[in-house]
mmCIF file of C-alpha atoms in Angstrom:
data_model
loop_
_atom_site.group_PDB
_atom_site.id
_atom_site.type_symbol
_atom_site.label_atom_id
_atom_site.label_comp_id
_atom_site.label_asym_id
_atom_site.label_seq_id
_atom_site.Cartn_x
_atom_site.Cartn_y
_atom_site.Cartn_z
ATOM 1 C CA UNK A 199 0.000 0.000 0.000
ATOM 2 C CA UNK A 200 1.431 3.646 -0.810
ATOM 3 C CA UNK A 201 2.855 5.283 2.047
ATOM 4 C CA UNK A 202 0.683 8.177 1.320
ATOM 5 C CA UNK A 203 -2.364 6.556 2.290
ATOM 6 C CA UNK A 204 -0.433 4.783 5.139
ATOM 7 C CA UNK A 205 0.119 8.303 6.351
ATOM 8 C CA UNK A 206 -2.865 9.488 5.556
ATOM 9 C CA UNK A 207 -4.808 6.807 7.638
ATOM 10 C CA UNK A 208 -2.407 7.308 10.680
ATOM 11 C CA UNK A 209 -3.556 11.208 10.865
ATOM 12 C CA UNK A 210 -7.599 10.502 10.141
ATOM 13 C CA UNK A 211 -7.325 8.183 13.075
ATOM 14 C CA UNK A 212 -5.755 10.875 15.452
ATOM 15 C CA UNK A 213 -8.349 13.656 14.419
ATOM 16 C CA UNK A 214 -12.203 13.890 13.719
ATOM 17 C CA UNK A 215 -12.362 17.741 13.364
ATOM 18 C CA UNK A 216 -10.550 19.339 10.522
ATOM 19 C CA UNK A 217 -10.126 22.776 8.441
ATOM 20 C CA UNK A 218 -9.315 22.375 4.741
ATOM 21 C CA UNK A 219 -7.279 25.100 3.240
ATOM 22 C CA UNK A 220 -5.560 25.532 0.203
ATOM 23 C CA UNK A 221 -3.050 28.364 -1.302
ATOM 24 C CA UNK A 222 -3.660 32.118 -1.667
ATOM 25 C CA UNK A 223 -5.379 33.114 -4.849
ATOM 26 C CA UNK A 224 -6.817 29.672 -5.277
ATOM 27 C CA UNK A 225 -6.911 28.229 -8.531
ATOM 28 C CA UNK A 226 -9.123 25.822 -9.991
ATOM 29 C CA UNK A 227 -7.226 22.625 -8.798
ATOM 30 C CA UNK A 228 -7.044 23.536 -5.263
ATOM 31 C CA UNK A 229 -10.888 24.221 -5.086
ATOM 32 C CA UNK A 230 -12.055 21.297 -6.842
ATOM 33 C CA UNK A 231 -9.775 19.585 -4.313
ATOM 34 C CA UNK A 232 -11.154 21.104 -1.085
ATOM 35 C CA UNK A 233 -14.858 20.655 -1.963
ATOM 36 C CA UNK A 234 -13.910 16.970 -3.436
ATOM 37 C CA UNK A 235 -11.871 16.275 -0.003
ATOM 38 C CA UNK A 236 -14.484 18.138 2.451
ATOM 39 C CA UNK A 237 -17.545 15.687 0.952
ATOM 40 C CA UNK A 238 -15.304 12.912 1.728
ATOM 41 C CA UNK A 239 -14.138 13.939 5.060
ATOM 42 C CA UNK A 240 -18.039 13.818 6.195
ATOM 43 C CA UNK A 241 -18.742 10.603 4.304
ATOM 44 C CA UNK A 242 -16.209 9.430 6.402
ATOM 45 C CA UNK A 243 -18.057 10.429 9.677
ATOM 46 C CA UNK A 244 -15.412 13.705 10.166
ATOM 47 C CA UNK A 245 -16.642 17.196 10.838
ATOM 48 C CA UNK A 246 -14.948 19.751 8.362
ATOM 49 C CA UNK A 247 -15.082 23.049 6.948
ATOM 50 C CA UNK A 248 -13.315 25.086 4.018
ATOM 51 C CA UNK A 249 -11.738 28.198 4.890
ATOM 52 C CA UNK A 250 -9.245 29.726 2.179
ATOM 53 C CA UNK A 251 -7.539 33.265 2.725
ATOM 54 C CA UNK A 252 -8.473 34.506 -0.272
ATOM 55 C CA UNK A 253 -12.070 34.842 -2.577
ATOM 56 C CA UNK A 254 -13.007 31.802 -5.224
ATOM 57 C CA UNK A 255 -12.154 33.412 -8.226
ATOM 58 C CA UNK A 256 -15.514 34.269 -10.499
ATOM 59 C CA UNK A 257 -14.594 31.910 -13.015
ATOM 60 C CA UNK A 258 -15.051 28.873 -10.495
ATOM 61 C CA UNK A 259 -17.298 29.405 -8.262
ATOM 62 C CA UNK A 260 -19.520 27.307 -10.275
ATOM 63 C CA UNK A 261 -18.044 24.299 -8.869
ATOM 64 C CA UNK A 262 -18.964 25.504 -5.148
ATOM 65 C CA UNK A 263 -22.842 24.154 -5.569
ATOM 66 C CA UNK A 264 -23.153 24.332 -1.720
ATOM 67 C CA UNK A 265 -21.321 27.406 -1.005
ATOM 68 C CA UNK A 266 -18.841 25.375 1.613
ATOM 69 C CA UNK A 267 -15.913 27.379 0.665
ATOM 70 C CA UNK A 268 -15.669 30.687 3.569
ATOM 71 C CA UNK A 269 -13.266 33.253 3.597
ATOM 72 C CA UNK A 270 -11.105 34.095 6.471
ATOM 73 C CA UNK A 271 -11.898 37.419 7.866
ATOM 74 C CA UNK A 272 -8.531 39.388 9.003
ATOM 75 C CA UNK A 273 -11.372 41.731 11.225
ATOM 76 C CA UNK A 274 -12.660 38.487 12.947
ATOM 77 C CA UNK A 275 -10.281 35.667 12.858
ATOM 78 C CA UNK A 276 -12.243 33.831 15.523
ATOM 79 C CA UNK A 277 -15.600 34.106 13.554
ATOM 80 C CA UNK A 278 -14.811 30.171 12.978
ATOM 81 C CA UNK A 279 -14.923 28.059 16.345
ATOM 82 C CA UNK A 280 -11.648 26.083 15.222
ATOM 83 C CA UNK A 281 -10.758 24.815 18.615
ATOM 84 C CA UNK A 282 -9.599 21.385 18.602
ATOM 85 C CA UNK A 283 -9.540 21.061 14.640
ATOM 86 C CA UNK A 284 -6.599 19.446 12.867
ATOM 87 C CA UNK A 285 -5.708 20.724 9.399
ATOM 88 C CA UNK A 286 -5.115 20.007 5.563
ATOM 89 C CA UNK A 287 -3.432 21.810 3.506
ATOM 90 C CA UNK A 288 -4.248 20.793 -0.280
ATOM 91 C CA UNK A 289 -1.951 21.812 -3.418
ATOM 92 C CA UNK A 290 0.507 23.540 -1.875
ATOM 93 C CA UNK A 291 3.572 22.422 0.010
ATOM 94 C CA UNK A 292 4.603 25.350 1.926
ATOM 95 C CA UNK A 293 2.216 26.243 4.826
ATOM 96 C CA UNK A 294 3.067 29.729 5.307
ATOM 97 C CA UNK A 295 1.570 29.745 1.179
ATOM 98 C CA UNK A 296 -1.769 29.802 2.359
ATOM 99 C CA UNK A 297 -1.595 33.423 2.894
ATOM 100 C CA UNK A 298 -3.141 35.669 5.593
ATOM 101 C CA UNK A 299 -5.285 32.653 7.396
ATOM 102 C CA UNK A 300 -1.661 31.414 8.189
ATOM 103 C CA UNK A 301 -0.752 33.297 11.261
ATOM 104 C CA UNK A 302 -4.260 32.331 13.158
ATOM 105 C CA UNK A 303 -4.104 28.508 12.313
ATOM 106 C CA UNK A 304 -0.736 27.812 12.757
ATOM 107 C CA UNK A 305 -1.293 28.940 16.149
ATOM 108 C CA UNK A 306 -4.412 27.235 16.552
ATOM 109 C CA UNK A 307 -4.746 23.511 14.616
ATOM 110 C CA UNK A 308 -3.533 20.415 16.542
ATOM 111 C CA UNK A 309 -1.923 19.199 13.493
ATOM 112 C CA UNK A 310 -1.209 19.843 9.825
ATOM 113 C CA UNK A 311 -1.135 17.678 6.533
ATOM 114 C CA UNK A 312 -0.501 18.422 3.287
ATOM 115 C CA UNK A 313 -1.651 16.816 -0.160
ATOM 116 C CA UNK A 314 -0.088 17.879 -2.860
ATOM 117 C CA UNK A 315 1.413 17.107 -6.461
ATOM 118 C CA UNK A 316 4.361 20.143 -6.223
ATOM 119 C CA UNK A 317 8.241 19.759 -6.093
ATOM 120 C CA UNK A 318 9.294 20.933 -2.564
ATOM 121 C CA UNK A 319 11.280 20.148 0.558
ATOM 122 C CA UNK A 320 11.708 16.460 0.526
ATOM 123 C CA UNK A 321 11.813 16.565 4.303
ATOM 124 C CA UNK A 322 7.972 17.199 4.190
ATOM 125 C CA UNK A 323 7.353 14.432 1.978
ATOM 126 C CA UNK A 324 8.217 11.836 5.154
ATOM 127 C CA UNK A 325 4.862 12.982 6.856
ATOM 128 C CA UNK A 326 2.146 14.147 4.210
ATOM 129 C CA UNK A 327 0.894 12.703 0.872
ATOM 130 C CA UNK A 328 3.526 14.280 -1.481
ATOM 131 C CA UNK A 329 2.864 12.634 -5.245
ATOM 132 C CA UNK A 330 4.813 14.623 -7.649
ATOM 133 C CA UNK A 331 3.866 12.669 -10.437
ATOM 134 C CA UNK A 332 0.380 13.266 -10.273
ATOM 135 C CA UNK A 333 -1.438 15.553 -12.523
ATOM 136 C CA UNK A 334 -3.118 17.962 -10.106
ATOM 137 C CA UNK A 335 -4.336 17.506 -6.596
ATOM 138 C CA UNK A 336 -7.301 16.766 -7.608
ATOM 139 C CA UNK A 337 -6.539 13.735 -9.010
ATOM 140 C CA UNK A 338 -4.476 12.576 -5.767
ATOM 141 C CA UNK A 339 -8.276 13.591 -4.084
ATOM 142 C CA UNK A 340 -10.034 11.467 -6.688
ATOM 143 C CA UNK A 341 -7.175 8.418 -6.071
ATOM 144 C CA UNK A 342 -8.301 8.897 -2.231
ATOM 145 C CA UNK A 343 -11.929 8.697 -2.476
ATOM 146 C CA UNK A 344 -11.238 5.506 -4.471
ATOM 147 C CA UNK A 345 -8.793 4.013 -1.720
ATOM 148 C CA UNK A 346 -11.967 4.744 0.973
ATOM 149 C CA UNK A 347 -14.221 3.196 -1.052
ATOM 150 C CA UNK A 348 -16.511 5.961 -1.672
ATOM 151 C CA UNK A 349 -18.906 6.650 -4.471
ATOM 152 C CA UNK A 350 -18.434 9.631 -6.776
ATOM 153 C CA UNK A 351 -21.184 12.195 -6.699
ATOM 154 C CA UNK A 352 -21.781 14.517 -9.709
ATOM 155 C CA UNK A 353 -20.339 17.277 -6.878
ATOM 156 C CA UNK A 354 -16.680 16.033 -6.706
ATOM 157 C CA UNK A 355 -17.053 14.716 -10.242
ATOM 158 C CA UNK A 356 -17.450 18.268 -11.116
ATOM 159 C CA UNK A 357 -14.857 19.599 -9.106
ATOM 160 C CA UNK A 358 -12.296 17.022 -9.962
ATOM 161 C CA UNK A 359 -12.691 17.416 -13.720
ATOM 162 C CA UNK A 360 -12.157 21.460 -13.606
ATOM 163 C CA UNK A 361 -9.184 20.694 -10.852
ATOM 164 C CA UNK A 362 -7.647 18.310 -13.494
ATOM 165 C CA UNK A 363 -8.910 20.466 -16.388
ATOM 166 C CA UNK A 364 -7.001 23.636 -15.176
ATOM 167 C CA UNK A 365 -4.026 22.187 -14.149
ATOM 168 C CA UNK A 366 -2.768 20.057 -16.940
ATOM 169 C CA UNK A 367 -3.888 23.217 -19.429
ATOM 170 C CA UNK A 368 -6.985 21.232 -20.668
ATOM 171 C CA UNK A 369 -4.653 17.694 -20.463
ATOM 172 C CA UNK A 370 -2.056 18.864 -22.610
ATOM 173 C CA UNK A 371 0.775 19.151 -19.903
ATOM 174 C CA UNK A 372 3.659 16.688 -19.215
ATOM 175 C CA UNK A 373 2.150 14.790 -15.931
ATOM 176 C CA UNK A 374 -1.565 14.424 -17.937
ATOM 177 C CA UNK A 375 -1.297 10.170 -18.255
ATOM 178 C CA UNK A 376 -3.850 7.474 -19.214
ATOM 179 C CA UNK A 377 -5.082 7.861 -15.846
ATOM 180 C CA UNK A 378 -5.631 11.377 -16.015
ATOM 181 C CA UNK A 379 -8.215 10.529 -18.757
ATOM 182 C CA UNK A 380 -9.527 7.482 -17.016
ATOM 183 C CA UNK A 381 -10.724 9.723 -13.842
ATOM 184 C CA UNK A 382 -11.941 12.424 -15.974
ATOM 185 C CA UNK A 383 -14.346 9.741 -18.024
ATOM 186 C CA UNK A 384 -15.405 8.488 -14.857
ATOM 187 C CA UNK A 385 -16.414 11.912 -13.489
ATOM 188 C CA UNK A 386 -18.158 12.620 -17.121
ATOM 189 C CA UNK A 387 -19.904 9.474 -16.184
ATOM 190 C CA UNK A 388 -20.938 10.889 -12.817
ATOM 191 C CA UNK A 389 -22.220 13.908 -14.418
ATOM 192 C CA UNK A 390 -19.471 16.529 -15.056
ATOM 193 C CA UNK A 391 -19.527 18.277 -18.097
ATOM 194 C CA UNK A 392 -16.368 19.039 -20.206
ATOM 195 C CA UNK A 393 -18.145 22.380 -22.483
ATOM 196 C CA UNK A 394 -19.818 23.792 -19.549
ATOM 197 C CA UNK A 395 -16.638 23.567 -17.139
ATOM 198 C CA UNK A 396 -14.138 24.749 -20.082
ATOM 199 C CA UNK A 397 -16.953 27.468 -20.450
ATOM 200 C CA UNK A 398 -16.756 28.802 -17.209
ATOM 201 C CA UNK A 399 -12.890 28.706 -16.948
ATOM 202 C CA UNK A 400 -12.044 29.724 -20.221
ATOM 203 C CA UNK A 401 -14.674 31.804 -21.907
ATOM 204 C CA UNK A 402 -16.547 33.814 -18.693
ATOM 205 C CA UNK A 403 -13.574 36.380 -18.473
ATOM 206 C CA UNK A 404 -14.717 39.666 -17.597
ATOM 207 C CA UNK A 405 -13.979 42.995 -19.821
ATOM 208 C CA UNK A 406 -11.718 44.612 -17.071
ATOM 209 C CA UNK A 407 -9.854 41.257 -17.492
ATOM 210 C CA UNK A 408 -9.685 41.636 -21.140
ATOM 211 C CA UNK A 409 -8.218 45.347 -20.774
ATOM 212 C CA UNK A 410 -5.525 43.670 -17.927
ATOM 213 C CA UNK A 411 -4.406 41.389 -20.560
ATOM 214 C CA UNK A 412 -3.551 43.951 -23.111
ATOM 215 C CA UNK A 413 -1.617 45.677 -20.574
ATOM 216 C CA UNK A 414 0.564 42.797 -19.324
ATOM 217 C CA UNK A 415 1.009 41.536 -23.103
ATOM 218 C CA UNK A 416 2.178 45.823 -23.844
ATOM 219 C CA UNK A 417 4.412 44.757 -21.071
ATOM 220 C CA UNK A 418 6.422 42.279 -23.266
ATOM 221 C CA UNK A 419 10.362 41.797 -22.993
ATOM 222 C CA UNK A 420 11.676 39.507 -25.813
ATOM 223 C CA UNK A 421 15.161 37.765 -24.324
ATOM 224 C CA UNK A 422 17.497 34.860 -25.051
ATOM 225 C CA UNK A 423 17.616 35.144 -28.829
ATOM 226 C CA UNK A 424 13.300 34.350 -29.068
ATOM 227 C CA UNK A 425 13.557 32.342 -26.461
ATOM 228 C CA UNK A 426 12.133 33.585 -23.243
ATOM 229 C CA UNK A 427 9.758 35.985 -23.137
ATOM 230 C CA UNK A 428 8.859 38.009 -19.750
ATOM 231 C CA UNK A 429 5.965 40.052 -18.806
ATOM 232 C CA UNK A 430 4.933 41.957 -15.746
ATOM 233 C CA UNK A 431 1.771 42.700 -13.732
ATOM 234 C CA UNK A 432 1.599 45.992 -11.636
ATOM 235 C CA UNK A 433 0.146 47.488 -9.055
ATOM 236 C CA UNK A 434 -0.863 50.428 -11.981
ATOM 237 C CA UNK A 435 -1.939 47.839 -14.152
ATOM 238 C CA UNK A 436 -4.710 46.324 -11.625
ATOM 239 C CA UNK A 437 -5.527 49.650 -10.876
ATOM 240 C CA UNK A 438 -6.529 51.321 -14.436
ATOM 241 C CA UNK A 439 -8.084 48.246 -15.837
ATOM 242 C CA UNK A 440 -9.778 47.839 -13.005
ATOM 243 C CA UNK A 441 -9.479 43.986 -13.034
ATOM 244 C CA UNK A 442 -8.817 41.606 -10.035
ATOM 245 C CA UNK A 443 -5.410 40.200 -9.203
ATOM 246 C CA UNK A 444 -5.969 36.807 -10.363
ATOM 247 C CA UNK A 445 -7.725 37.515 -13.349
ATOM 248 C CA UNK A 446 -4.518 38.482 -14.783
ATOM 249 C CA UNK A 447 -2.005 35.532 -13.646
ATOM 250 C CA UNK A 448 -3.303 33.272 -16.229
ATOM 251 C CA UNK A 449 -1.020 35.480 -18.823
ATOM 252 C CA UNK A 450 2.002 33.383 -18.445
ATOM 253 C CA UNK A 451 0.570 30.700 -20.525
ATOM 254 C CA UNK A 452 0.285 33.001 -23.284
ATOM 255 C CA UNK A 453 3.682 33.684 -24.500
ATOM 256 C CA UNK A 454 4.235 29.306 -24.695
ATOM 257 C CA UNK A 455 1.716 29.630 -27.841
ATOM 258 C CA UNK A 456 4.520 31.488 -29.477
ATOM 259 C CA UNK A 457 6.859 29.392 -32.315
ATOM 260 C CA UNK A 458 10.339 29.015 -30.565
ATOM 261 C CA UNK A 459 9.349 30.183 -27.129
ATOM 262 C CA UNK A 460 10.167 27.787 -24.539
ATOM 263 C CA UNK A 461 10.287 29.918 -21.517
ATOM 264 C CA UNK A 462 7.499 32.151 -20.002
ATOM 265 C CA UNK A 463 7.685 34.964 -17.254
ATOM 266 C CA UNK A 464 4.881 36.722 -15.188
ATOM 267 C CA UNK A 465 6.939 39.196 -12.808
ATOM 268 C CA UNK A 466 3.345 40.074 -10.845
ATOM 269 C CA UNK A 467 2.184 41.852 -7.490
ATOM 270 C CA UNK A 468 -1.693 42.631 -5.956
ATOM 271 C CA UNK A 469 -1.958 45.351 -4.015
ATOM 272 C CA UNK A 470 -0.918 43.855 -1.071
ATOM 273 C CA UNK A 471 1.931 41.480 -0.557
ATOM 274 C CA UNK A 472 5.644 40.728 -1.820
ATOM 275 C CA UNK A 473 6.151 40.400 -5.589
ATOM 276 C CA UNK A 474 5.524 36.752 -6.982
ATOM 277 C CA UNK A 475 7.189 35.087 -9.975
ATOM 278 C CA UNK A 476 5.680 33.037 -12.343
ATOM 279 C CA UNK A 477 7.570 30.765 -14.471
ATOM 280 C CA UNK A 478 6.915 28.103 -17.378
ATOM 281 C CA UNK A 479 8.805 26.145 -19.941
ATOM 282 C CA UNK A 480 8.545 23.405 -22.522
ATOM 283 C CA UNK A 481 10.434 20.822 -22.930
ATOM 284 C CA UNK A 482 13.727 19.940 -20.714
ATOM 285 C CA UNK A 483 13.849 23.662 -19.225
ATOM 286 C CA UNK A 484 13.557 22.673 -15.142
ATOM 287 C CA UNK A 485 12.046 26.103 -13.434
ATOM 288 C CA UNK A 486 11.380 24.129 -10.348
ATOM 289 C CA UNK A 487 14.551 24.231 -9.785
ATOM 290 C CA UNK A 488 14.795 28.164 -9.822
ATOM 291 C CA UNK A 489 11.994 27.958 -7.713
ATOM 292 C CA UNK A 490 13.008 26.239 -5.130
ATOM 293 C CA UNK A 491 16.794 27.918 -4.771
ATOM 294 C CA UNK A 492 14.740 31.227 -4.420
ATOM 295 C CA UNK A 493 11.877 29.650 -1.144
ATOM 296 C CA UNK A 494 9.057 28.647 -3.426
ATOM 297 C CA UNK A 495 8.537 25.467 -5.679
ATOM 298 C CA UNK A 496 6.706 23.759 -8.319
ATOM 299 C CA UNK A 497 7.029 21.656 -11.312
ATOM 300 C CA UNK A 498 9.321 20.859 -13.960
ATOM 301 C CA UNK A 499 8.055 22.991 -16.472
ATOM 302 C CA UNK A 500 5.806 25.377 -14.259
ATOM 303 C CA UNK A 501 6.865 26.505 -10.921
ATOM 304 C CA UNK A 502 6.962 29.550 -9.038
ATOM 305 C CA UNK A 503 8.395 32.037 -5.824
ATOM 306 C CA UNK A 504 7.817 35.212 -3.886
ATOM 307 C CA UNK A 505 10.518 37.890 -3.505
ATOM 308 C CA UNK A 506 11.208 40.947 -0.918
ATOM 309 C CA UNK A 507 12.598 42.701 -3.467
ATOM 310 C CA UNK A 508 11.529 45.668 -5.477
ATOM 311 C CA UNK A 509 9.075 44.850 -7.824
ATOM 312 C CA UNK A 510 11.989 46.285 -10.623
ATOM 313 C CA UNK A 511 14.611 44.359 -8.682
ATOM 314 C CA UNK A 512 12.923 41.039 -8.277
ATOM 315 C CA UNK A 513 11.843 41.144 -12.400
ATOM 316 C CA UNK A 514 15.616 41.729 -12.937
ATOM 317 C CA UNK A 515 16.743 38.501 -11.074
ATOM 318 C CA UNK A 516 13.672 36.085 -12.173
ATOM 319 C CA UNK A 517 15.023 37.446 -16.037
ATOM 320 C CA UNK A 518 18.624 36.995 -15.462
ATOM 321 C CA UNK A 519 17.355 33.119 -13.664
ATOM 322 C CA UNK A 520 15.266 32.134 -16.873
ATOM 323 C CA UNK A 521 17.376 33.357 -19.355
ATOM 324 C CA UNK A 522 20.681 31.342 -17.422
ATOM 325 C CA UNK A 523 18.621 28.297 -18.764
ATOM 326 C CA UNK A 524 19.910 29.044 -22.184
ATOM 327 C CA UNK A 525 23.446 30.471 -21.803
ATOM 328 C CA UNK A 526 25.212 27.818 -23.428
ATOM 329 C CA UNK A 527 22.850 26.997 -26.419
ATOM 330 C CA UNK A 528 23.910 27.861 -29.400
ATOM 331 C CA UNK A 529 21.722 29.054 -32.514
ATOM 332 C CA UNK A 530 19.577 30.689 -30.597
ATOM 333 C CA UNK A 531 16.811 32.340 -32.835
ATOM 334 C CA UNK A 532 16.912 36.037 -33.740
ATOM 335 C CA UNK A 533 15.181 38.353 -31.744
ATOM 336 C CA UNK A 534 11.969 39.918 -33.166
#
């Protein structure tokens, strides 16, 4: 039996209250996971409750059918009896990535485990349910509802399929396998429809997002020889368009569409908080590794960190680390 599960079966025993959390501005994946996870948690006779630091974006709170997903409140931390309750931490690695919830947990849970699919500190992978190989969390949820024995309901079939849809870029990325498909037919199966969930990720953007977009792409730095290309998102940028933080992170995928490109750079900050780096690649181009030399971590090809530098200071050091990929290639294309 995995040591995952092992693990995973030690820590259910030792707790029957929990809080589910997942990373600041929450992305598809960790969502579906939490509402997939939470449903199982009570199947499983456990009291539970999602409570993320930061808003469901407006692109996915279609998969929130129940409305279990609560936000922290910095004015009233203790508006949630938590008392007693262990926690999980799904899709992220790092703890302190959960954002401004953080500082009241930590000091509050009686324990902590993580599931999650991300490159990291290996020491962590000893005592959580670590499974780099796995698309997105939400398949590692879907592989754990299986290994309980629990049916699928058209609610976590739902959430899993947009978790899994959104993080292997509509199963196009390097960790999508054959099982990757053979999860997302079985929650198609339960009910989950592949249109109406690329719909609402994909095509319910708002204007102000649209404007955003124009203004990171205006942003463009063309480096390596064609190579890389890097872009920035601004405090000014959020503020004229008049678009939300995280409607704008999804521009790092953009430059990848490009012939010859095989790096991407989003250089990004919100109005509050350090400045955040955004990295992807194709092909044999490891950015986790960047990641994780600078605090943060990731994938192969997609990985990320935050910086307490400048905002002008941190986008020079994220370009000089992408670009180092590709110092000793030779040919490198021309340079529109």
């Amino acid at each position: 039996m995995e040591s995952g599960f092992i693990k995973l079966d030690e820590y259910l025993q030792k707790y029957d209250k929990f809080v589910i959390s997942t990373h600041e501005s929450p992305d598809a994946d960790g969502l579906g996971a939490e509402i997939a996870f939470n449903e199982l948690l009570r199947s499983l006779g456990k009291i539970s409750i999602i409570i993320n630091s930061d808003p469901v974006p407006e692109t996915v709170k279609f998969i929130d059918v129940e409305n279990e997903i609560n936000i922290y409140d910095r004015e009233n931390p203790g508006k949630y009896n938590i008392e007693g309750y262990a926690q999980f931490v799904l899709d992220t690695n790092d703890y302190e990535n959960i954002g401004a919830a953080h500082s009241y947990f930590s000091s509050k849970v009686s324990g902590l485990f993580i599931i999650d699919h991300h490159e990291g500190d290996r020491n962590k992978f000893e005592k959580n349910f670590i499974k780099v190989e796995a698309s997105s969390a939400s398949e590692i949820i879907y592989d754990i509802i299986q290994y309980y024995k629990k049916p699928l309901s058209f609610k976590s079939a739902q959430a899993i399929y947009t978790g899994m849809l959104f993080d292997t870029g509509s199963f196009r990325y390097p960790k999508t396998s054959a099982w990757t498909y053979r999860i997302a037919a079985h929650c198609m199966e339960m009910g989950a429809d592949p249109f109406l969930c690329y719909e609402h990720l994909y095509e319910s953007n708002t204007l102000s997002s649209f404007e955003l977009r124009s203004r990171i792409l205006s942003s463009m730095e063309v480096l390596a020889g064609g190579r890389v290309i890097a872009l920035k998102l601004t405090r000014d940028m959020l503020h004229d368009s008049h678009a939300a933080f995280v409607e704008g992170e999804s521009a790092i995928n953009l430059p990848l569409t490009v012939k010859g490109v095989r790096a991407s750079l989003l250089v990004k900050q919100d109005y509050e908080g350090p400045v955040k780096i955004s990295m992807r690649t194709k092909g044999d181009y490891n950015v986790a590794e960047i990641a994780m030399a600078n605090g943060g971590g990731g994938h192969k090809n997609a990985a990320g960190f935050k910086s307490n530098l400048s905002f002008d200071e941190a986008y020079a050091h994220a370009v000089k680390s992408v670009c180092g990929l590709f110092e000793n290639e030779q040919n490198l294309v021309k340079t529109p």
